[in-house]
Amino acid sequence: MENTILFLYLMIANMNWSWFIFEEFQLLKYSEQPMNYTAYLMNRSIIVPLIILYTLNLGEDSVSVIKRSIHALVSSILLLLLTLLSLQLKVITSKNWNIIYDFLFFIFLYVSCYLIYKWYRSFVLKGEVQTK
Amino acid sequence: MKGIINFDLNEISLIILNIVAYFVIFLFPKKLSREMTVMSLLWGMTIGMLFDFTMGGGLMDFYKVNDTNDYELFDIFYYFLYAPFGYAFMYFYKVLRIHKHSFVFYIITWAGIGLLAQWLFTILNVITLQNNYIIAYSFPIFLITQTVTGLFYRYVSGRD
């Protein structure tokens, strides 16, 4: 169930981020061609959360900080490549945007997701044991 | 992002509905585990946001939330209102001991509740339908989302 909670968090965070940069600030633009737009939606709501969640699942609790950082870095680079692919295939077009911001956001997603996981383990699961 | 455009019916309704909804959750006997409670609240909110961000915005843009098509402060109140629906769905699923045979009726009832809630939100100006969208179109969407939610609940709660 903790993976579900993390996935839901990642979806909320990524959808809100996308909404702000695409709709509010219009720094990027999505394609109006239906198939490309569907690809944008899938990337926003499924692919990005899944890849980060998968990366987070790669390491057990005992994994070192360095190894975890490498996981985060590699998955962020992979997501960045997907963003570049989206730009290349005209799924999205850049108006006034540097993809380094995307990279920083992916790192933020990974770190915040890890912190929520830690909170979940300490608050939700331990609380559960105490109330039993 | 905009702050508050007009503080009128929709904003007041959202504040009252949020207070009532979360107060009711607080009053309900605790039937769900802490883990399930967190998951159900987050589930309700995410499903609501997913459909709002997909159908209420973007290319489809079938409805406007609150006073403008932009992100407003009170849109957050609206999204928080989805969470108690997720909780109530799973809470009553457990309390009413829904099983294979009553599953369909439970889903249809909740799809009906979804339509009623959407109708209430249009009356209260929380959402404004646009681009030829009518509330009836939401029925199949509710059927799908409630079915997925129900099946997911059965899976995580280990019910047959």
XYZ file of N, CA and C in Angstrom, chain B residues 93-99 153-160:
45
model
N -17.821 0.832 2.157
C -17.557 -0.476 1.537
C -17.330 -1.508 2.640
N -16.609 -1.068 3.671
C -16.310 -1.979 4.770
C -17.519 -2.138 5.696
N -18.128 -0.998 6.059
C -19.239 -1.025 7.018
C -20.433 -1.813 6.461
N -20.729 -1.601 5.182
C -21.886 -2.277 4.578
C -21.561 -3.699 4.104
N -20.326 -4.108 4.340
C -19.867 -5.470 3.957
C -20.218 -5.787 2.500
N -19.771 -4.916 1.629
C -20.054 -5.104 0.200
C -19.321 -6.364 -0.296
N -20.021 -7.171 -1.030
C -19.406 -8.390 -1.569
C -19.668 -8.452 -3.079
N -9.803 -1.370 -3.726
C -10.032 -1.553 -2.286
C -10.100 -3.045 -1.944
N -10.805 -3.790 -2.783
C -10.895 -5.240 -2.554
C -9.506 -5.876 -2.550
N -8.674 -5.403 -3.471
C -7.324 -5.965 -3.602
C -6.479 -5.663 -2.359
N -6.471 -4.388 -1.944
C -5.589 -4.036 -0.819
C -6.146 -4.505 0.525
N -7.462 -4.639 0.621
C -8.005 -5.074 1.905
C -8.099 -6.596 1.979
N -7.749 -7.242 0.864
C -7.684 -8.710 0.860
C -9.034 -9.386 0.903
N -10.088 -8.674 0.449
C -11.418 -9.299 0.443
C -11.579 -10.112 -0.831
N -12.381 -11.169 -0.726
C -12.551 -12.023 -1.905
C -13.476 -11.384 -2.929
